[in-house]
PDB file of C-alpha atoms in Angstrom:
ATOM      1  CA  ASP A 187      33.645 122.646 103.634  1.00 96.00           C
ATOM      2  CA  ILE A 188      35.766 125.865 105.004  1.00 98.00           C
ATOM      3  CA  SER A 189      34.773 127.746 101.885  1.00 98.00           C
ATOM      4  CA  GLN A 190      31.262 128.134 103.159  1.00 97.00           C
ATOM      5  CA  LEU A 191      32.423 129.303 106.363  1.00 98.00           C
ATOM      6  CA  LEU A 192      34.904 131.679 105.045  1.00 98.00           C
ATOM      7  CA  GLY A 193      32.803 133.262 102.402  1.00 96.00           C
ATOM      8  CA  PHE A 194      35.251 132.663  99.664  1.00 97.00           C
ATOM      9  CA  GLU A 195      36.283 129.597  97.800  1.00 97.00           C
ATOM     10  CA  VAL A 196      39.379 127.854  99.269  1.00 98.00           C
ATOM     11  CA  VAL A 197      40.541 124.593  97.395  1.00 97.00           C
ATOM     12  CA  ASN A 198      43.653 122.752  96.898  1.00 98.00           C
ATOM     13  CA  PRO A 199      44.677 123.168  93.286  1.00 97.00           C
ATOM     14  CA  PHE A 200      46.009 120.029  93.098  1.00 97.00           C
ATOM     15  CA  TYR A 201      42.813 118.301  94.504  1.00 98.00           C
ATOM     16  CA  PRO A 202      40.160 120.750  93.493  1.00 96.00           C
ATOM     17  CA  GLY A 203      37.342 118.281  93.859  1.00 95.00           C
ATOM     18  CA  ARG A 204      38.282 117.471  97.458  1.00 97.00           C
ATOM     19  CA  PRO A 205      36.972 119.924 100.090  1.00 97.00           C
ATOM     20  CA  ILE A 206      39.144 121.279 103.038  1.00 98.00           C
ATOM     21  CA  THR A 207      37.060 120.760 106.185  1.00 98.00           C
ATOM     22  CA  VAL A 208      37.351 122.248 109.871  1.00 98.00           C
ATOM     23  CA  SER A 209      38.448 118.988 110.917  1.00 97.00           C
ATOM     24  CA  HIS A 210      41.427 118.953 108.350  1.00 98.00           C
ATOM     25  CA  LEU A 211      42.572 122.209 109.970  1.00 98.00           C
ATOM     26  CA  LEU A 212      42.414 120.778 113.493  1.00 97.00           C
ATOM     27  CA  THR A 213      44.168 117.834 112.736  1.00 97.00           C
ATOM     28  CA  HIS A 214      46.758 119.441 110.576  1.00 97.00           C
ATOM     29  CA  THR A 215      45.748 117.473 107.303  1.00 97.00           C
ATOM     30  CA  SER A 216      44.274 120.404 105.521  1.00 98.00           C
ATOM     31  CA  THR A 217      47.178 120.610 102.850  1.00 98.00           C
ATOM     32  CA  ILE A 218      47.231 124.464 103.603  1.00 98.00           C
ATOM     33  CA  VAL A 219      50.892 124.890 104.466  1.00 97.00           C
ATOM     34  CA  ASP A 220      53.341 127.584 105.607  1.00 96.00           C
ATOM     35  CA  ASN A 221      55.394 128.278 102.570  1.00 93.00           C
ATOM     36  CA  ARG A 222      58.345 130.675 102.472  1.00 92.00           C
ATOM     37  CA  THR A 223      56.515 133.722 102.116  1.00 93.00           C
ATOM     38  CA  TYR A 224      54.572 133.174 105.149  1.00 94.00           C
ATOM     39  CA  LEU A 225      57.337 131.843 107.447  1.00 92.00           C
ATOM     40  CA  GLU A 226      59.425 135.083 106.123  1.00 91.00           C
ATOM     41  CA  MET A 227      56.814 137.217 107.220  1.00 92.00           C
ATOM     42  CA  ALA A 228      56.357 135.494 110.661  1.00 88.00           C
ATOM     43  CA  GLU A 229      60.067 135.771 111.309  1.00 82.00           C
ATOM     44  CA  ASN A 230      61.146 139.097 110.046  1.00 83.00           C
ATOM     45  CA  ASP A 231      57.808 141.189 109.949  1.00 88.00           C
ATOM     46  CA  PRO A 232      55.117 139.737 111.861  1.00 87.00           C
ATOM     47  CA  GLN A 233      53.483 143.427 112.190  1.00 89.00           C
ATOM     48  CA  ALA A 234      52.547 142.754 108.339  1.00 94.00           C
ATOM     49  CA  PHE A 235      49.886 140.399 109.312  1.00 95.00           C
ATOM     50  CA  ASN A 236      47.980 143.298 111.205  1.00 95.00           C
ATOM     51  CA  HIS A 237      47.309 144.304 107.319  1.00 96.00           C
ATOM     52  CA  THR A 238      47.156 141.162 105.649  1.00 96.00           C
ATOM     53  CA  ASP A 239      43.709 139.543 104.704  1.00 97.00           C
ATOM     54  CA  ILE A 240      43.730 135.729 105.094  1.00 97.00           C
ATOM     55  CA  ARG A 241      42.531 135.727 101.277  1.00 97.00           C
ATOM     56  CA  ASP A 242      45.803 136.979 100.399  1.00 97.00           C
ATOM     57  CA  PHE A 243      47.269 133.530 100.871  1.00 97.00           C
ATOM     58  CA  LEU A 244      44.218 131.095 100.014  1.00 97.00           C
ATOM     59  CA  SER A 245      42.443 133.125  97.152  1.00 97.00           C
ATOM     60  CA  PRO A 246      43.915 132.850  93.639  1.00 96.00           C
ATOM     61  CA  ASP A 247      43.511 136.761  93.260  1.00 96.00           C
ATOM     62  CA  GLY A 248      45.440 137.213  96.568  1.00 96.00           C
ATOM     63  CA  ARG A 249      48.723 138.932  96.433  1.00 96.00           C
ATOM     64  CA  TYR A 250      50.633 136.304  98.388  1.00 96.00           C
ATOM     65  CA  TYR A 251      48.641 133.348  96.712  1.00 97.00           C
ATOM     66  CA  SER A 252      50.577 130.400  95.313  1.00 96.00           C
ATOM     67  CA  ARG A 253      50.264 126.877  94.584  1.00 96.00           C
ATOM     68  CA  ASP A 254      53.082 126.456  96.874  1.00 95.00           C
ATOM     69  CA  ASN A 255      50.616 127.440  99.925  1.00 97.00           C
ATOM     70  CA  PHE A 256      48.985 123.745  99.491  1.00 98.00           C
ATOM     71  CA  ALA A 257      50.586 120.369  99.729  1.00 97.00           C
ATOM     72  CA  ARG A 258      50.629 118.075  96.851  1.00 96.00           C
ATOM     73  CA  PHE A 259      48.570 115.423  98.591  1.00 96.00           C
ATOM     74  CA  CYS A 260      44.743 115.195  99.042  1.00 97.00           C
ATOM     75  CA  PRO A 261      43.202 116.942 102.119  1.00 97.00           C
ATOM     76  CA  GLY A 262      42.566 114.583 104.921  1.00 96.00           C
ATOM     77  CA  GLU A 263      45.406 112.105 103.722  1.00 94.00           C
ATOM     78  CA  GLU A 264      48.792 113.384 105.451  1.00 95.00           C
ATOM     79  CA  PHE A 265      50.016 115.273 108.304  1.00 96.00           C
ATOM     80  CA  VAL A 266      51.762 118.740 107.835  1.00 96.00           C
ATOM     81  CA  TYR A 267      51.771 121.084 110.799  1.00 95.00           C
ATOM     82  CA  SER A 268      50.644 124.589 109.571  1.00 97.00           C
ATOM     83  CA  ASN A 269      50.445 127.802 111.435  1.00 96.00           C
ATOM     84  CA  LEU A 270      48.680 129.107 108.602  1.00 97.00           C
ATOM     85  CA  ALA A 271      46.046 126.769 109.085  1.00 97.00           C
ATOM     86  CA  ILE A 272      45.523 127.831 112.625  1.00 97.00           C
ATOM     87  CA  GLY A 273      45.011 131.283 111.407  1.00 97.00           C
ATOM     88  CA  VAL A 274      42.356 130.003 108.947  1.00 98.00           C
ATOM     89  CA  LEU A 275      40.665 128.474 112.065  1.00 98.00           C
ATOM     90  CA  GLY A 276      40.650 131.749 114.051  1.00 98.00           C
ATOM     91  CA  SER A 277      39.357 133.552 110.791  1.00 98.00           C
ATOM     92  CA  ILE A 278      36.567 131.046 110.797  1.00 98.00           C
ATOM     93  CA  VAL A 279      35.690 131.981 114.473  1.00 98.00           C
ATOM     94  CA  GLU A 280      35.560 135.467 113.529  1.00 98.00           C
ATOM     95  CA  CYS A 281      33.031 134.687 110.744  1.00 98.00           C
ATOM     96  CA  LEU A 282      30.756 132.564 112.644  1.00 98.00           C
ATOM     97  CA  SER A 283      30.854 134.984 115.874  1.00 98.00           C
ATOM     98  CA  GLY A 284      31.239 138.398 114.111  1.00 98.00           C
ATOM     99  CA  MET A 285      33.733 139.340 116.694  1.00 97.00           C
ATOM    100  CA  ARG A 286      37.452 139.702 116.516  1.00 97.00           C
ATOM    101  CA  TYR A 287      39.466 136.448 117.583  1.00 97.00           C
ATOM    102  CA  ASP A 288      41.269 138.213 120.595  1.00 95.00           C
ATOM    103  CA  SER A 289      37.942 139.630 121.800  1.00 96.00           C
ATOM    104  CA  TYR A 290      36.041 136.324 121.322  1.00 97.00           C
ATOM    105  CA  CYS A 291      38.553 134.608 123.460  1.00 97.00           C
ATOM    106  CA  GLN A 292      38.572 137.299 126.210  1.00 96.00           C
ATOM    107  CA  GLU A 293      34.800 137.291 126.446  1.00 97.00           C
ATOM    108  CA  HIS A 294      34.130 133.350 126.250  1.00 96.00           C
ATOM    109  CA  ILE A 295      37.408 132.136 127.623  1.00 97.00           C
ATOM    110  CA  PHE A 296      39.728 134.245 129.533  1.00 97.00           C
ATOM    111  CA  ALA A 297      37.168 136.454 131.558  1.00 96.00           C
ATOM    112  CA  PRO A 298      35.025 133.401 132.603  1.00 96.00           C
ATOM    113  CA  LEU A 299      38.127 131.571 134.024  1.00 97.00           C
ATOM    114  CA  GLY A 300      39.737 134.414 135.417  1.00 96.00           C
ATOM    115  CA  MET A 301      42.801 134.566 133.137  1.00 97.00           C
ATOM    116  CA  ASP A 302      45.009 137.551 132.830  1.00 96.00           C
ATOM    117  CA  ALA A 303      45.766 136.436 129.346  1.00 95.00           C
ATOM    118  CA  GLY A 304      45.144 137.685 125.833  1.00 94.00           C
ATOM    119  CA  PHE A 305      46.614 138.150 121.998  1.00 92.00           C
ATOM    120  CA  GLU A 306      46.794 141.920 122.658  1.00 89.00           C
ATOM    121  CA  PRO A 307      50.076 142.350 124.662  1.00 85.00           C
ATOM    122  CA  ALA A 308      48.892 145.847 125.831  1.00 86.00           C
ATOM    123  CA  ALA A 309      45.633 144.521 127.305  1.00 87.00           C
ATOM    124  CA  ILE A 310      47.868 142.294 129.585  1.00 90.00           C
ATOM    125  CA  ARG A 311      47.349 143.611 133.401  1.00 90.00           C
ATOM    126  CA  ASN A 312      50.704 141.899 134.315  1.00 87.00           C
ATOM    127  CA  TRP A 313      52.571 143.375 131.296  1.00 85.00           C
ATOM    128  CA  HIS A 314      55.642 144.338 133.412  1.00 83.00           C
ATOM    129  CA  ASN A 315      56.504 140.695 134.076  1.00 83.00           C
ATOM    130  CA  TYR A 316      56.794 139.872 130.436  1.00 82.00           C
ATOM    131  CA  ALA A 317      59.684 137.367 129.973  1.00 81.00           C
ATOM    132  CA  VAL A 318      62.588 138.378 127.665  1.00 77.00           C
ATOM    133  CA  LEU A 319      63.104 135.811 124.659  1.00 76.00           C
ATOM    134  CA  TYR A 320      66.253 134.413 124.090  1.00 73.00           C
ATOM    135  CA  ARG A 321      67.503 131.615 121.543  1.00 68.00           C
ATOM    136  CA  VAL A 322      70.339 129.399 121.885  1.00 64.00           C
ATOM    137  CA  PRO A 323      71.989 128.728 118.507  1.00 60.00           C
ATOM    138  CA  LEU A 324      73.447 125.220 117.923  1.00 52.00           C
ATOM    139  CA  PHE A 325      76.811 124.264 119.204  1.00 48.00           C
ATOM    140  CA  ARG A 326      76.808 127.788 120.995  1.00 49.00           C
ATOM    141  CA  LYS A 327      76.537 128.096 124.860  1.00 49.00           C
ATOM    142  CA  ARG A 328      75.601 131.544 124.991  1.00 49.00           C
ATOM    143  CA  GLY A 329      72.089 132.640 123.967  1.00 47.00           C
ATOM    144  CA  TYR A 330      71.286 136.297 122.404  1.00 47.00           C
ATOM    145  CA  LEU A 331      68.305 138.379 122.782  1.00 48.00           C
ATOM    146  CA  ILE A 332      65.638 138.192 120.009  1.00 47.00           C
ATOM    147  CA  GLY A 333      62.487 139.416 121.868  1.00 48.00           C
ATOM    148  CA  SER A 334      60.966 142.943 122.475  1.00 50.00           C
ATOM    149  CA  ASP A 335      59.177 142.545 125.574  1.00 50.00           C
ATOM    150  CA  GLN A 336      61.682 143.409 128.332  1.00 52.00           C
ATOM    151  CA  GLY A 337      59.357 144.306 131.132  1.00 51.00           C
ATOM    152  CA  MET A 338      60.267 148.104 130.928  1.00 60.00           C
ATOM    153  CA  ASP A 339      57.750 150.013 128.766  1.00 73.00           C
ATOM    154  CA  ARG A 340      54.124 149.106 128.383  1.00 77.00           C
ATOM    155  CA  PRO A 341      53.387 147.558 124.925  1.00 81.00           C
ATOM    156  CA  VAL A 342      51.804 149.685 122.668  1.00 82.00           C
ATOM    157  CA  ARG A 343      48.371 148.586 121.439  1.00 86.00           C
ATOM    158  CA  ARG A 344      48.320 147.281 117.961  1.00 86.00           C
ATOM    159  CA  THR A 345      46.210 148.530 115.047  1.00 91.00           C
ATOM    160  CA  ILE A 346      44.662 145.715 113.047  1.00 93.00           C
ATOM    161  CA  THR A 347      43.115 147.109 109.632  1.00 95.00           C
ATOM    162  CA  THR A 348      41.979 143.746 108.272  1.00 95.00           C
ATOM    163  CA  ARG A 349      38.335 142.957 108.422  1.00 96.00           C
ATOM    164  CA  VAL A 350      36.559 140.648 110.862  1.00 97.00           C
ATOM    165  CA  GLY A 351      36.861 137.767 109.355  1.00 97.00           C
ATOM    166  CA  SER A 352      40.582 137.545 108.993  1.00 97.00           C
ATOM    167  CA  ALA A 353      42.391 136.687 112.037  1.00 97.00           C
ATOM    168  CA  LEU A 354      46.256 136.577 110.932  1.00 96.00           C
ATOM    169  CA  GLY A 355      46.572 139.922 112.951  1.00 95.00           C
ATOM    170  CA  CYS A 356      45.625 138.280 116.150  1.00 95.00           C
ATOM    171  CA  ASN A 357      48.049 135.535 115.721  1.00 93.00           C
ATOM    172  CA  PRO A 358      45.925 132.462 116.819  1.00 95.00           C
ATOM    173  CA  ALA A 359      48.756 130.237 116.103  1.00 93.00           C
ATOM    174  CA  GLY A 360      51.253 131.570 118.797  1.00 88.00           C
ATOM    175  CA  GLY A 361      50.187 135.025 119.971  1.00 89.00           C
ATOM    176  CA  LEU A 362      48.798 134.338 123.259  1.00 91.00           C
ATOM    177  CA  ARG A 363      50.514 136.009 126.486  1.00 90.00           C
ATOM    178  CA  VAL A 364      49.615 134.091 129.514  1.00 93.00           C
ATOM    179  CA  ASN A 365      51.428 132.733 132.688  1.00 94.00           C
ATOM    180  CA  VAL A 366      51.393 129.083 133.813  1.00 95.00           C
ATOM    181  CA  VAL A 367      49.213 129.836 136.676  1.00 96.00           C
ATOM    182  CA  ASP A 368      46.366 131.325 134.546  1.00 97.00           C
ATOM    183  CA  LEU A 369      47.014 128.677 131.710  1.00 97.00           C
ATOM    184  CA  ALA A 370      46.310 126.003 134.398  1.00 97.00           C
ATOM    185  CA  LYS A 371      43.017 127.244 134.848  1.00 97.00           C
ATOM    186  CA  PHE A 372      42.354 126.743 131.052  1.00 96.00           C
ATOM    187  CA  MET A 373      43.620 123.146 131.476  1.00 95.00           C
ATOM    188  CA  ILE A 374      41.531 122.340 134.608  1.00 95.00           C
ATOM    189  CA  MET A 375      38.689 123.199 132.685  1.00 95.00           C
ATOM    190  CA  LEU A 376      39.644 120.861 129.821  1.00 93.00           C
ATOM    191  CA  SER A 377      40.489 117.952 132.222  1.00 91.00           C
ATOM    192  CA  ASN A 378      37.213 118.535 134.042  1.00 92.00           C
ATOM    193  CA  GLY A 379      34.911 117.738 131.131  1.00 92.00           C
ATOM    194  CA  GLY A 380      34.597 121.536 130.045  1.00 94.00           C
ATOM    195  CA  VAL A 381      33.628 122.843 133.587  1.00 95.00           C
ATOM    196  CA  PHE A 382      35.821 125.107 135.871  1.00 95.00           C
ATOM    197  CA  GLY A 383      34.341 125.831 139.060  1.00 92.00           C
ATOM    198  CA  ASN A 384      30.556 125.800 138.840  1.00 91.00           C
ATOM    199  CA  ARG A 385      30.730 127.123 135.379  1.00 93.00           C
ATOM    200  CA  ARG A 386      30.549 125.099 131.976  1.00 96.00           C
ATOM    201  CA  LEU A 387      32.592 126.493 129.076  1.00 96.00           C
ATOM    202  CA  LEU A 388      32.690 123.564 126.910  1.00 95.00           C
ATOM    203  CA  GLY A 389      30.168 121.019 126.251  1.00 95.00           C
ATOM    204  CA  GLN A 390      30.682 117.449 127.759  1.00 92.00           C
ATOM    205  CA  ILE A 391      30.326 115.878 124.157  1.00 93.00           C
ATOM    206  CA  SER A 392      33.002 118.345 122.621  1.00 93.00           C
ATOM    207  CA  SER A 393      35.297 117.827 125.660  1.00 92.00           C
ATOM    208  CA  GLU A 394      35.130 114.196 125.055  1.00 92.00           C
ATOM    209  CA  ILE A 395      35.547 114.305 121.350  1.00 92.00           C
ATOM    210  CA  MET A 396      38.732 116.575 121.742  1.00 92.00           C
ATOM    211  CA  ARG A 397      40.296 113.749 123.850  1.00 92.00           C
ATOM    212  CA  CYS A 398      39.817 110.982 120.944  1.00 94.00           C
ATOM    213  CA  VAL A 399      42.440 110.262 118.319  1.00 96.00           C
ATOM    214  CA  ALA A 400      41.337 111.762 114.908  1.00 96.00           C
ATOM    215  CA  TRP A 401      44.713 111.029 113.071  1.00 96.00           C
ATOM    216  CA  GLN A 402      47.459 108.752 113.803  1.00 95.00           C
ATOM    217  CA  GLY A 403      50.679 108.364 111.640  1.00 94.00           C
ATOM    218  CA  ASN A 404      54.181 110.016 111.810  1.00 92.00           C
ATOM    219  CA  GLY A 405      54.750 113.673 111.796  1.00 91.00           C
ATOM    220  CA  MET A 406      57.237 116.252 112.585  1.00 90.00           C
ATOM    221  CA  ASN A 407      60.017 113.586 112.880  1.00 84.00           C
ATOM    222  CA  GLY A 408      58.167 111.287 115.187  1.00 88.00           C
ATOM    223  CA  LEU A 409      56.605 114.140 117.529  1.00 91.00           C
ATOM    224  CA  TYR A 410      53.244 113.669 116.373  1.00 94.00           C
ATOM    225  CA  LYS A 411      51.899 109.988 116.294  1.00 95.00           C
ATOM    226  CA  TYR A 412      48.237 110.824 117.502  1.00 96.00           C
ATOM    227  CA  LYS A 413      46.259 113.948 116.935  1.00 96.00           C
ATOM    228  CA  SER A 414      42.770 114.777 118.498  1.00 95.00           C
ATOM    229  CA  LEU A 415      40.917 117.933 117.103  1.00 94.00           C
ATOM    230  CA  GLY A 416      43.280 120.262 118.244  1.00 92.00           C
ATOM    231  CA  PHE A 417      45.152 118.618 120.777  1.00 95.00           C
ATOM    232  CA  HIS A 418      48.223 116.578 120.613  1.00 96.00           C
ATOM    233  CA  ILE A 419      48.234 113.078 122.268  1.00 97.00           C
ATOM    234  CA  THR A 420      51.681 111.494 123.237  1.00 96.00           C
ATOM    235  CA  GLU A 421      53.326 108.819 125.161  1.00 94.00           C
ATOM    236  CA  ASP A 422      56.712 110.049 124.440  1.00 94.00           C
ATOM    237  CA  LEU A 423      56.969 113.088 126.606  1.00 94.00           C
ATOM    238  CA  VAL A 424      56.644 110.831 129.670  1.00 93.00           C
ATOM    239  CA  PRO A 425      57.632 107.583 128.304  1.00 90.00           C
ATOM    240  CA  GLU A 426      54.279 104.981 128.293  1.00 90.00           C
ATOM    241  CA  VAL A 427      52.217 107.844 130.052  1.00 92.00           C
ATOM    242  CA  ARG A 428      49.372 109.069 127.516  1.00 94.00           C
ATOM    243  CA  LEU A 429      49.047 112.951 127.818  1.00 96.00           C
ATOM    244  CA  ILE A 430      46.817 115.442 125.974  1.00 96.00           C
ATOM    245  CA  GLY A 431      47.932 118.797 125.194  1.00 96.00           C
ATOM    246  CA  HIS A 432      50.212 120.829 123.093  1.00 95.00           C
ATOM    247  CA  SER A 433      53.755 121.834 122.843  1.00 93.00           C
ATOM    248  CA  ALA A 434      55.139 124.925 121.519  1.00 88.00           C
ATOM    249  CA  GLU A 435      58.447 126.404 120.212  1.00 84.00           C
ATOM    250  CA  ALA A 436      58.934 129.757 119.002  1.00 79.00           C
ATOM    251  CA  TYR A 437      61.885 132.354 119.066  1.00 74.00           C
ATOM    252  CA  GLY A 438      63.786 130.340 121.775  1.00 76.00           C
ATOM    253  CA  MET A 439      60.731 129.813 123.928  1.00 83.00           C
ATOM    254  CA  ILE A 440      59.994 126.194 124.763  1.00 87.00           C
ATOM    255  CA  GLY A 441      56.400 125.610 126.515  1.00 90.00           C
ATOM    256  CA  ASP A 442      54.428 122.320 127.051  1.00 95.00           C
ATOM    257  CA  ALA A 443      50.986 121.673 128.677  1.00 97.00           C
ATOM    258  CA  TYR A 444      49.722 118.464 128.838  1.00 97.00           C
ATOM    259  CA  PHE A 445      47.313 116.392 131.320  1.00 96.00           C
ATOM    260  CA  ARG A 446      46.236 112.956 131.991  1.00 92.00           C
ATOM    261  CA  PRO A 447      42.346 112.965 132.536  1.00 82.00           C
ATOM    262  CA  ASP A 448      42.030 109.650 134.164  1.00 80.00           C
ATOM    263  CA  ASP A 449      44.486 110.882 136.876  1.00 82.00           C
ATOM    264  CA  GLY A 450      43.401 114.340 137.339  1.00 81.00           C
ATOM    265  CA  TRP A 451      46.875 115.841 137.021  1.00 89.00           C
ATOM    266  CA  GLY A 452      48.680 117.858 134.382  1.00 94.00           C
ATOM    267  CA  MET A 453      51.892 119.837 133.936  1.00 96.00           C
ATOM    268  CA  ILE A 454      52.611 123.197 132.424  1.00 97.00           C
ATOM    269  CA  PHE A 455      56.225 124.782 131.854  1.00 95.00           C
ATOM    270  CA  PHE A 456      57.798 127.380 130.080  1.00 92.00           C
ATOM    271  CA  LEU A 457      61.576 127.450 128.989  1.00 87.00           C
ATOM    272  CA  ASN A 458      63.717 130.277 127.591  1.00 82.00           C
ATOM    273  CA  GLY A 459      66.777 129.646 125.678  1.00 70.00           C
ATOM    274  CA  GLY A 460      66.411 125.856 125.640  1.00 64.00           C
ATOM    275  CA  VAL A 461      66.315 125.087 121.894  1.00 62.00           C
ATOM    276  CA  THR A 462      69.486 123.360 121.029  1.00 57.00           C
ATOM    277  CA  ARG A 463      68.778 119.942 119.330  1.00 57.00           C
ATOM    278  CA  ASP A 464      65.856 117.239 119.210  1.00 53.00           C
ATOM    279  CA  ALA A 465      65.846 114.364 121.368  1.00 51.00           C
ATOM    280  CA  VAL A 466      67.000 111.254 119.619  1.00 54.00           C
ATOM    281  CA  ASP A 467      63.679 109.394 119.025  1.00 70.00           C
ATOM    282  CA  SER A 468      60.675 111.255 120.442  1.00 77.00           C
ATOM    283  CA  GLY A 469      60.837 114.613 118.649  1.00 85.00           C
ATOM    284  CA  PHE A 470      60.843 116.448 121.802  1.00 89.00           C
ATOM    285  CA  TYR A 471      63.760 118.488 122.776  1.00 86.00           C
ATOM    286  CA  GLU A 472      66.004 116.978 125.495  1.00 85.00           C
ATOM    287  CA  VAL A 473      65.303 119.698 127.955  1.00 86.00           C
ATOM    288  CA  GLU A 474      61.472 119.185 127.644  1.00 89.00           C
ATOM    289  CA  MET A 475      61.914 115.594 128.452  1.00 90.00           C
ATOM    290  CA  ALA A 476      64.083 116.316 131.276  1.00 90.00           C
ATOM    291  CA  MET A 477      61.684 118.936 132.718  1.00 93.00           C
ATOM    292  CA  ALA A 478      58.725 116.573 132.482  1.00 94.00           C
ATOM    293  CA  ASP A 479      60.403 113.615 133.902  1.00 94.00           C
ATOM    294  CA  ARG A 480      61.214 115.532 136.885  1.00 94.00           C
ATOM    295  CA  LEU A 481      57.566 116.890 137.120  1.00 94.00           C
ATOM    296  CA  TYR A 482      56.100 113.523 136.602  1.00 93.00           C
ATOM    297  CA  ALA A 483      58.237 112.110 139.338  1.00 93.00           C
ATOM    298  CA  HIS A 484      57.209 114.877 141.664  1.00 93.00           C
ATOM    299  CA  MET A 485      53.621 114.093 140.881  1.00 91.00           C
ATOM    300  CA  GLN A 486      54.066 110.276 141.537  1.00 90.00           C
ATOM    301  CA  LYS A 487      55.657 111.264 144.882  1.00 92.00           C
ATOM    302  CA  LEU A 488      52.641 113.584 145.969  1.00 89.00           C
ATOM    303  CA  LYS A 489      50.181 110.886 144.923  1.00 86.00           C
ATOM    304  CA  LEU A 490      52.068 108.321 147.147  1.00 88.00           C
ATOM    305  CA  GLU A 491      51.917 110.629 150.067  1.00 88.00           C
ATOM    306  CA  GLU A 492      48.390 111.361 149.555  1.00 84.00           C
ATOM    307  CA  ASN A 493      47.755 107.556 149.506  1.00 83.00           C
ATOM    308  CA  LYS A 494      49.601 107.042 152.645  1.00 83.00           C
ATOM    309  CA  SER A 495      47.860 109.571 154.505  1.00 82.00           C
ATOM    310  CA  ASN A 496      44.436 108.361 153.380  1.00 80.00           C
ATOM    311  CA  ASP A 497      45.546 105.231 154.565  1.00 74.00           C
TER     312      ASP A 497
END
């Protein structure tokens, strides 16, 4: 029960007798949803999260609390993708560790893997190469600038005033700044059973559990058919090839990071301004599927050449 971890009671008001668990958060079946207040804040004033306690959304005495913050089905029964639920997970990490979420990830993930990455933009060494974000509206060919990271001035360090135990200001759901090379180190660790080089960052059992299907159904117009604890499992990005990872779409950016543990390969790509319309059946954007198809074909070619050289 996440109430025991967060230190205050969190219940779905429509099903008060059913506890919400960490597994529910990880599979997006918690019934905690992104209501209009959360979405408007994320789109128009994300800096407000630096000063917003997670309790404000989840506790009846919170200033942004509403029954609309919860879906009208029993926790564990249906899939609704929720960025707020990921913020709750980050808050649980803070409660258990006594550290800010960004600091915890830096100490236990990014530093051991040698990643120049983080949830604090000003802390990135390679800040001058931040990409500029563009969004292409439907039925228009020209994009427009919507990002503030233009690679000119060093970002100003944020001031987060909320307590440790409320991670919305760190933006666990989408605030990570990282390049594909450093993210590949994280993927290698995951695909190698939690080990990178000669260092173990994740337990073997945890690594295996994260690859197993924990939920299956139909979510986000068919994009989600299988979900593990945290990861998306798909056979649609590359048709009939099972991949484990995650996709992302925000402010015009599309990003995919998926691996196939049985074959020991993976793919990571970030695209800018490519959001136009969904692919017909898969739920992925057409440009995602085109990029994944090219990368998969290239990987197959490399494997064929390797096999020939071994012969």
